[in-house]
PDB file of C-alpha atoms in Angstrom:
ATOM      1  CA  MET A   1     -47.782  21.518  -5.857  1.00  0.00           C
ATOM      2  CA  SER A   2     -45.099  20.585  -7.652  1.00  0.00           C
ATOM      3  CA  PRO A   3     -42.745  17.538  -6.638  1.00  0.00           C
ATOM      4  CA  SER A   4     -39.566  18.255  -4.945  1.00  0.00           C
ATOM      5  CA  PRO A   5     -36.714  17.621  -7.608  1.00  0.00           C
ATOM      6  CA  LEU A   6     -34.739  14.439  -6.698  1.00  0.00           C
ATOM      7  CA  PRO A   7     -31.337  14.757  -5.246  1.00  0.00           C
ATOM      8  CA  SER A   8     -28.723  14.605  -7.861  1.00  0.00           C
ATOM      9  CA  SER A   9     -26.367  11.776  -7.910  1.00  0.00           C
ATOM     10  CA  PRO A  10     -22.607  12.436  -7.210  1.00  0.00           C
ATOM     11  CA  SER A  11     -20.417  12.824 -10.237  1.00  0.00           C
ATOM     12  CA  PRO A  12     -18.717   9.644 -10.627  1.00  0.00           C
ATOM     13  CA  SER A  13     -14.615  10.049  -9.933  1.00  0.00           C
ATOM     14  CA  PRO A  14     -12.378  10.578 -12.941  1.00  0.00           C
ATOM     15  CA  SER A  15     -10.537   7.613 -14.140  1.00  0.00           C
ATOM     16  CA  PRO A  16      -7.079   6.813 -12.692  1.00  0.00           C
ATOM     17  CA  LEU A  17      -5.409   6.105 -16.214  1.00  0.00           C
ATOM     18  CA  PRO A  18      -4.138   9.381 -16.418  1.00  0.00           C
ATOM     19  CA  VAL A  19      -2.060   8.686 -13.406  1.00  0.00           C
ATOM     20  CA  LEU A  20      -1.132   5.131 -13.968  1.00  0.00           C
ATOM     21  CA  GLU A  21       0.058   5.971 -17.484  1.00  0.00           C
ATOM     22  CA  LEU A  22       2.675   8.674 -16.412  1.00  0.00           C
ATOM     23  CA  ALA A  23       5.352   6.244 -15.799  1.00  0.00           C
ATOM     24  CA  PRO A  24       5.787   2.382 -15.673  1.00  0.00           C
ATOM     25  CA  VAL A  25       6.321   2.728 -11.820  1.00  0.00           C
ATOM     26  CA  VAL A  26       4.520   4.280  -9.100  1.00  0.00           C
ATOM     27  CA  PRO A  27       6.947   4.645  -6.004  1.00  0.00           C
ATOM     28  CA  VAL A  28       5.228   3.542  -2.792  1.00  0.00           C
ATOM     29  CA  VAL A  29       6.829   5.844  -0.244  1.00  0.00           C
ATOM     30  CA  VAL A  30       6.791   5.681   3.700  1.00  0.00           C
ATOM     31  CA  VAL A  31       7.487   9.223   5.001  1.00  0.00           C
ATOM     32  CA  GLU A  32       9.162   8.592   8.535  1.00  0.00           C
ATOM     33  CA  ASP A  33      10.694  11.971   8.646  1.00  0.00           C
ATOM     34  CA  LEU A  34       8.843  14.854   7.329  1.00  0.00           C
ATOM     35  CA  ALA A  35      11.861  16.836   6.385  1.00  0.00           C
ATOM     36  CA  ASP A  36      12.419  14.201   3.907  1.00  0.00           C
ATOM     37  CA  ALA A  37       9.065  14.247   1.961  1.00  0.00           C
ATOM     38  CA  VAL A  38       9.785  17.525  -0.506  1.00  0.00           C
ATOM     39  CA  PRO A  39      13.571  16.437  -1.390  1.00  0.00           C
ATOM     40  CA  LEU A  40      12.421  12.611  -1.786  1.00  0.00           C
ATOM     41  CA  ALA A  41       9.431  13.706  -4.314  1.00  0.00           C
ATOM     42  CA  ARG A  42      11.931  16.252  -6.229  1.00  0.00           C
ATOM     43  CA  ALA A  43      14.135  13.300  -6.576  1.00  0.00           C
ATOM     44  CA  LEU A  44      11.523  11.030  -7.918  1.00  0.00           C
ATOM     45  CA  VAL A  45      10.224  13.642 -10.389  1.00  0.00           C
ATOM     46  CA  ALA A  46      13.674  14.464 -11.620  1.00  0.00           C
ATOM     47  CA  GLY A  47      13.907  10.847 -12.358  1.00  0.00           C
ATOM     48  CA  GLY A  48      10.793  10.487 -14.261  1.00  0.00           C
ATOM     49  CA  LEU A  49       8.479   9.091 -11.797  1.00  0.00           C
ATOM     50  CA  PRO A  50       5.849  11.657 -11.235  1.00  0.00           C
ATOM     51  CA  ALA A  51       3.218   9.857  -9.655  1.00  0.00           C
ATOM     52  CA  ILE A  52       3.916   9.238  -6.006  1.00  0.00           C
ATOM     53  CA  GLU A  53       1.721   7.106  -3.519  1.00  0.00           C
ATOM     54  CA  VAL A  54       2.621   8.250   0.044  1.00  0.00           C
ATOM     55  CA  THR A  55       1.428   5.419   2.275  1.00  0.00           C
ATOM     56  CA  LEU A  56      -0.697   6.406   5.694  1.00  0.00           C
ATOM     57  CA  ARG A  57       1.748   4.129   7.533  1.00  0.00           C
ATOM     58  CA  THR A  58       3.272   6.873   9.460  1.00  0.00           C
ATOM     59  CA  PRO A  59       2.223   9.693  11.950  1.00  0.00           C
ATOM     60  CA  VAL A  60       3.413  12.344   9.170  1.00  0.00           C
ATOM     61  CA  ALA A  61       2.007  10.813   6.153  1.00  0.00           C
ATOM     62  CA  LEU A  62      -0.859  13.449   5.820  1.00  0.00           C
ATOM     63  CA  ASP A  63       1.558  16.349   6.239  1.00  0.00           C
ATOM     64  CA  ALA A  64       3.868  14.905   3.548  1.00  0.00           C
ATOM     65  CA  ILE A  65       1.137  14.687   1.291  1.00  0.00           C
ATOM     66  CA  ARG A  66       0.316  18.302   2.095  1.00  0.00           C
ATOM     67  CA  ALA A  67       4.047  19.590   1.696  1.00  0.00           C
ATOM     68  CA  ILE A  68       4.689  17.639  -1.542  1.00  0.00           C
ATOM     69  CA  ALA A  69       1.507  18.781  -3.151  1.00  0.00           C
ATOM     70  CA  ASP A  70       2.268  22.593  -2.009  1.00  0.00           C
ATOM     71  CA  GLU A  71       6.022  22.097  -2.760  1.00  0.00           C
ATOM     72  CA  VAL A  72       6.731  19.911  -5.689  1.00  0.00           C
ATOM     73  CA  PRO A  73       4.844  21.200  -8.846  1.00  0.00           C
ATOM     74  CA  GLY A  74       5.751  18.329 -11.011  1.00  0.00           C
ATOM     75  CA  ALA A  75       4.706  15.636  -8.523  1.00  0.00           C
ATOM     76  CA  VAL A  76       1.283  14.096  -8.559  1.00  0.00           C
ATOM     77  CA  VAL A  77       0.881  12.772  -4.884  1.00  0.00           C
ATOM     78  CA  GLY A  78      -1.696  10.142  -3.910  1.00  0.00           C
ATOM     79  CA  ALA A  79      -2.164   8.389  -0.910  1.00  0.00           C
ATOM     80  CA  GLY A  80      -1.991   4.859  -0.104  1.00  0.00           C
ATOM     81  CA  THR A  81      -3.214   2.534   2.499  1.00  0.00           C
ATOM     82  CA  VAL A  82      -6.258   4.264   2.750  1.00  0.00           C
ATOM     83  CA  ILE A  83      -8.750   1.713   4.597  1.00  0.00           C
ATOM     84  CA  SER A  84     -11.590   4.259   5.796  1.00  0.00           C
ATOM     85  CA  PRO A  85     -14.034   6.978   4.615  1.00  0.00           C
ATOM     86  CA  ALA A  86     -12.485   9.196   7.324  1.00  0.00           C
ATOM     87  CA  GLN A  87      -9.129   8.755   5.485  1.00  0.00           C
ATOM     88  CA  VAL A  88     -10.672   9.580   2.360  1.00  0.00           C
ATOM     89  CA  THR A  89     -11.476  12.755   3.738  1.00  0.00           C
ATOM     90  CA  ASP A  90      -8.384  13.642   5.108  1.00  0.00           C
ATOM     91  CA  CYS A  91      -6.202  12.732   2.373  1.00  0.00           C
ATOM     92  CA  VAL A  92      -8.293  14.707  -0.112  1.00  0.00           C
ATOM     93  CA  ALA A  93      -8.254  17.723   2.100  1.00  0.00           C
ATOM     94  CA  ALA A  94      -4.297  17.222   2.373  1.00  0.00           C
ATOM     95  CA  GLY A  95      -3.937  17.530  -1.370  1.00  0.00           C
ATOM     96  CA  ALA A  96      -4.057  13.865  -2.439  1.00  0.00           C
ATOM     97  CA  ARG A  97      -4.670  13.614  -6.077  1.00  0.00           C
ATOM     98  CA  PHE A  98      -5.395   9.805  -6.412  1.00  0.00           C
ATOM     99  CA  LEU A  99      -6.138   7.376  -3.644  1.00  0.00           C
ATOM    100  CA  VAL A 100      -4.991   3.604  -3.326  1.00  0.00           C
ATOM    101  CA  SER A 101      -6.351   0.972  -0.997  1.00  0.00           C
ATOM    102  CA  PRO A 102      -5.029  -2.540  -0.239  1.00  0.00           C
ATOM    103  CA  GLY A 103      -8.349  -3.994  -0.357  1.00  0.00           C
ATOM    104  CA  TRP A 104     -12.160  -2.802  -0.512  1.00  0.00           C
ATOM    105  CA  THR A 105     -15.355  -2.717   0.993  1.00  0.00           C
ATOM    106  CA  ASP A 106     -18.618  -1.106  -0.163  1.00  0.00           C
ATOM    107  CA  VAL A 107     -18.499   1.490   2.259  1.00  0.00           C
ATOM    108  CA  LEU A 108     -14.692   2.376   1.426  1.00  0.00           C
ATOM    109  CA  LEU A 109     -15.629   1.981  -2.032  1.00  0.00           C
ATOM    110  CA  ASP A 110     -18.522   4.402  -2.092  1.00  0.00           C
ATOM    111  CA  ALA A 111     -16.468   7.008  -0.096  1.00  0.00           C
ATOM    112  CA  MET A 112     -13.653   6.677  -2.779  1.00  0.00           C
ATOM    113  CA  LYS A 113     -16.266   7.004  -5.497  1.00  0.00           C
ATOM    114  CA  ALA A 114     -17.625  10.338  -3.958  1.00  0.00           C
ATOM    115  CA  SER A 115     -14.378  11.805  -3.354  1.00  0.00           C
ATOM    116  CA  GLY A 116     -13.753  13.306  -6.818  1.00  0.00           C
ATOM    117  CA  VAL A 117     -10.326  11.983  -7.017  1.00  0.00           C
ATOM    118  CA  PRO A 118      -9.178   8.765  -8.953  1.00  0.00           C
ATOM    119  CA  PHE A 119      -8.959   5.931  -6.689  1.00  0.00           C
ATOM    120  CA  LEU A 120      -7.274   2.520  -7.151  1.00  0.00           C
ATOM    121  CA  PRO A 121      -8.971  -0.268  -4.858  1.00  0.00           C
ATOM    122  CA  GLY A 122      -6.883  -3.310  -4.188  1.00  0.00           C
ATOM    123  CA  VAL A 123      -7.751  -7.076  -4.993  1.00  0.00           C
ATOM    124  CA  SER A 124      -6.156 -10.587  -4.896  1.00  0.00           C
ATOM    125  CA  THR A 125      -8.888 -12.788  -5.815  1.00  0.00           C
ATOM    126  CA  THR A 126     -10.908 -13.349  -8.958  1.00  0.00           C
ATOM    127  CA  SER A 127     -14.527 -12.780  -6.998  1.00  0.00           C
ATOM    128  CA  GLU A 128     -13.217  -9.211  -5.843  1.00  0.00           C
ATOM    129  CA  VAL A 129     -12.334  -8.235  -9.499  1.00  0.00           C
ATOM    130  CA  VAL A 130     -15.768  -9.759 -10.643  1.00  0.00           C
ATOM    131  CA  ALA A 131     -17.212  -7.633  -8.017  1.00  0.00           C
ATOM    132  CA  LEU A 132     -15.505  -4.153  -8.701  1.00  0.00           C
ATOM    133  CA  LEU A 133     -16.555  -4.742 -12.439  1.00  0.00           C
ATOM    134  CA  GLU A 134     -20.055  -4.890 -11.245  1.00  0.00           C
ATOM    135  CA  ARG A 135     -19.808  -1.468  -9.728  1.00  0.00           C
ATOM    136  CA  GLY A 136     -18.043  -0.052 -12.860  1.00  0.00           C
ATOM    137  CA  VAL A 137     -14.536  -0.006 -11.706  1.00  0.00           C
ATOM    138  CA  ARG A 138     -11.978  -1.333 -14.304  1.00  0.00           C
ATOM    139  CA  GLU A 139      -8.491  -0.111 -12.595  1.00  0.00           C
ATOM    140  CA  MET A 140      -7.337  -1.934  -9.723  1.00  0.00           C
ATOM    141  CA  LYS A 141      -4.642  -2.443  -7.242  1.00  0.00           C
ATOM    142  CA  PHE A 142      -3.391  -6.302  -7.536  1.00  0.00           C
ATOM    143  CA  PHE A 143      -1.910  -6.721  -3.696  1.00  0.00           C
ATOM    144  CA  PRO A 144       0.085  -8.309  -2.560  1.00  0.00           C
ATOM    145  CA  ALA A 145       1.214  -8.959  -6.222  1.00  0.00           C
ATOM    146  CA  GLN A 146       4.028 -11.726  -5.466  1.00  0.00           C
ATOM    147  CA  ALA A 147       2.263 -13.243  -2.521  1.00  0.00           C
ATOM    148  CA  ALA A 148      -1.201 -13.625  -4.473  1.00  0.00           C
ATOM    149  CA  GLY A 149       0.103 -15.333  -7.274  1.00  0.00           C
ATOM    150  CA  GLY A 150       2.260 -12.965  -9.551  1.00  0.00           C
ATOM    151  CA  THR A 151       2.668 -12.717 -13.187  1.00  0.00           C
ATOM    152  CA  ALA A 152       1.136 -16.311 -13.685  1.00  0.00           C
ATOM    153  CA  TYR A 153      -2.258 -15.186 -11.834  1.00  0.00           C
ATOM    154  CA  LEU A 154      -2.501 -11.938 -13.835  1.00  0.00           C
ATOM    155  CA  LYS A 155      -2.056 -14.060 -17.154  1.00  0.00           C
ATOM    156  CA  SER A 156      -4.814 -16.361 -15.965  1.00  0.00           C
ATOM    157  CA  LEU A 157      -7.274 -13.256 -15.407  1.00  0.00           C
ATOM    158  CA  ALA A 158      -6.495 -11.539 -18.836  1.00  0.00           C
ATOM    159  CA  GLY A 159      -8.584 -14.255 -20.818  1.00  0.00           C
ATOM    160  CA  PRO A 160     -11.912 -13.992 -19.024  1.00  0.00           C
ATOM    161  CA  LEU A 161     -11.654 -10.538 -17.707  1.00  0.00           C
ATOM    162  CA  PRO A 162      -9.596  -8.699 -20.334  1.00  0.00           C
ATOM    163  CA  GLN A 163     -11.441  -5.472 -19.232  1.00  0.00           C
ATOM    164  CA  ALA A 164     -10.031  -5.438 -15.887  1.00  0.00           C
ATOM    165  CA  ARG A 165      -6.567  -3.696 -15.376  1.00  0.00           C
ATOM    166  CA  PHE A 166      -4.038  -3.894 -12.835  1.00  0.00           C
ATOM    167  CA  CYS A 167      -1.057  -2.132 -10.950  1.00  0.00           C
ATOM    168  CA  PRO A 168       0.633  -4.777  -9.157  1.00  0.00           C
ATOM    169  CA  THR A 169       2.145  -3.887  -5.889  1.00  0.00           C
ATOM    170  CA  GLY A 170       3.686  -6.074  -3.078  1.00  0.00           C
ATOM    171  CA  GLY A 171       7.351  -7.849  -3.262  1.00  0.00           C
ATOM    172  CA  ILE A 172       7.910  -6.290  -6.747  1.00  0.00           C
ATOM    173  CA  GLY A 173      11.692  -5.259  -7.489  1.00  0.00           C
ATOM    174  CA  PRO A 174      13.535  -4.430 -10.822  1.00  0.00           C
ATOM    175  CA  ALA A 175      14.217  -7.968 -11.656  1.00  0.00           C
ATOM    176  CA  VAL A 176      10.485  -8.860 -11.800  1.00  0.00           C
ATOM    177  CA  ALA A 177       9.084  -5.586 -12.897  1.00  0.00           C
ATOM    178  CA  PRO A 178       9.521  -5.884 -16.442  1.00  0.00           C
ATOM    179  CA  GLU A 179       7.462  -9.446 -16.635  1.00  0.00           C
ATOM    180  CA  TYR A 180       4.692  -7.785 -15.071  1.00  0.00           C
ATOM    181  CA  LEU A 181       4.848  -4.878 -17.335  1.00  0.00           C
ATOM    182  CA  ALA A 182       4.948  -7.009 -20.532  1.00  0.00           C
ATOM    183  CA  LEU A 183       1.110  -8.151 -19.624  1.00  0.00           C
ATOM    184  CA  PRO A 184      -1.659  -6.728 -21.336  1.00  0.00           C
ATOM    185  CA  ASN A 185      -3.649  -6.257 -18.303  1.00  0.00           C
ATOM    186  CA  VAL A 186      -0.812  -4.436 -16.059  1.00  0.00           C
ATOM    187  CA  LEU A 187      -0.666  -0.736 -16.620  1.00  0.00           C
ATOM    188  CA  CYS A 188       2.226   0.035 -14.234  1.00  0.00           C
ATOM    189  CA  VAL A 189       3.506  -1.608 -11.191  1.00  0.00           C
ATOM    190  CA  GLY A 190       3.913  -0.154  -7.727  1.00  0.00           C
ATOM    191  CA  GLY A 191       7.400  -0.646  -5.744  1.00  0.00           C
ATOM    192  CA  SER A 192       9.727   0.848  -3.171  1.00  0.00           C
ATOM    193  CA  TRP A 193      13.085  -0.312  -4.619  1.00  0.00           C
ATOM    194  CA  MET A 194      14.256   3.076  -5.791  1.00  0.00           C
ATOM    195  CA  LEU A 195      13.955   4.278  -2.172  1.00  0.00           C
ATOM    196  CA  PRO A 196      16.989   2.107  -0.391  1.00  0.00           C
ATOM    197  CA  SER A 197      16.539   2.795   3.254  1.00  0.00           C
ATOM    198  CA  ASP A 198      20.310   3.706   3.530  1.00  0.00           C
ATOM    199  CA  ALA A 199      19.830   6.252   0.672  1.00  0.00           C
ATOM    200  CA  THR A 200      16.902   7.884   2.420  1.00  0.00           C
ATOM    201  CA  ALA A 201      18.629   7.672   5.870  1.00  0.00           C
ATOM    202  CA  SER A 202      21.369   9.802   4.724  1.00  0.00           C
ATOM    203  CA  GLY A 203      19.373  12.122   2.405  1.00  0.00           C
ATOM    204  CA  ASP A 204      21.207  10.762  -0.722  1.00  0.00           C
ATOM    205  CA  TRP A 205      18.712  12.106  -3.215  1.00  0.00           C
ATOM    206  CA  ALA A 206      21.084  11.874  -5.978  1.00  0.00           C
ATOM    207  CA  ARG A 207      21.141   7.926  -5.684  1.00  0.00           C
ATOM    208  CA  VAL A 208      17.239   7.898  -5.388  1.00  0.00           C
ATOM    209  CA  GLU A 209      16.948  10.132  -8.719  1.00  0.00           C
ATOM    210  CA  SER A 210      19.220   7.369 -10.359  1.00  0.00           C
ATOM    211  CA  LEU A 211      17.370   4.667  -8.997  1.00  0.00           C
ATOM    212  CA  ALA A 212      14.145   6.403 -10.233  1.00  0.00           C
ATOM    213  CA  ARG A 213      15.345   7.142 -13.711  1.00  0.00           C
ATOM    214  CA  GLU A 214      16.437   3.436 -14.048  1.00  0.00           C
ATOM    215  CA  ALA A 215      12.828   2.460 -12.789  1.00  0.00           C
ATOM    216  CA  ALA A 216      11.395   4.961 -15.530  1.00  0.00           C
ATOM    217  CA  ARG A 217      12.880   3.117 -18.340  1.00  0.00           C
ATOM    218  CA  LEU A 218      11.669  -0.422 -17.262  1.00  0.00           C
ATOM    219  CA  ARG A 219       8.668  -0.795 -19.641  1.00  0.00           C
ATOM    220  CA  PRO A 220       9.421  -3.155 -22.529  1.00  0.00           C
TER     221      PRO A 220
END
């Protein structure tokens, strides 16, 4: 009797590099009103920031991801603040084209790897970076960037761990973003400064587009 074939291993998720190299800044978006999702995304794309991270911090986040995926062809919409395998499944079903977590566990990492979409697990310590490198992950989110040591910390990692590359997020604004982007181990930065609350509250999408355009020109 022939032995049963071994189950095939799940295909590895694609690299996040094509997403992270689209622009120097990935807007980190908190959608409070679902009606804002599409015009907000259109403004960001028009300003040159097509990769958009919609965080799972509001009840309408999944619907916002779905709306952007369906109605804004130029957007590469992803999900942020992903912290459970169930959220991984829900976000991919909603149309998320990449996943971002503030930190990681083995269970969460396995779910993101099995999702079939690019993912960016969060780190803030050297041990976490080394652990991810052991698991074959080279692209990571450095969070919370400013509070966790900022550019000085990332500079210190570049020597012993040059294979690790980062998207720093957390406390970054236009004044310090170029300092991060000048580092050899930084691919892009995440931030929300191009989405001031007064502009989003009033629907001033022209201002959002203008701020996005400035952010798209930040790479040294």
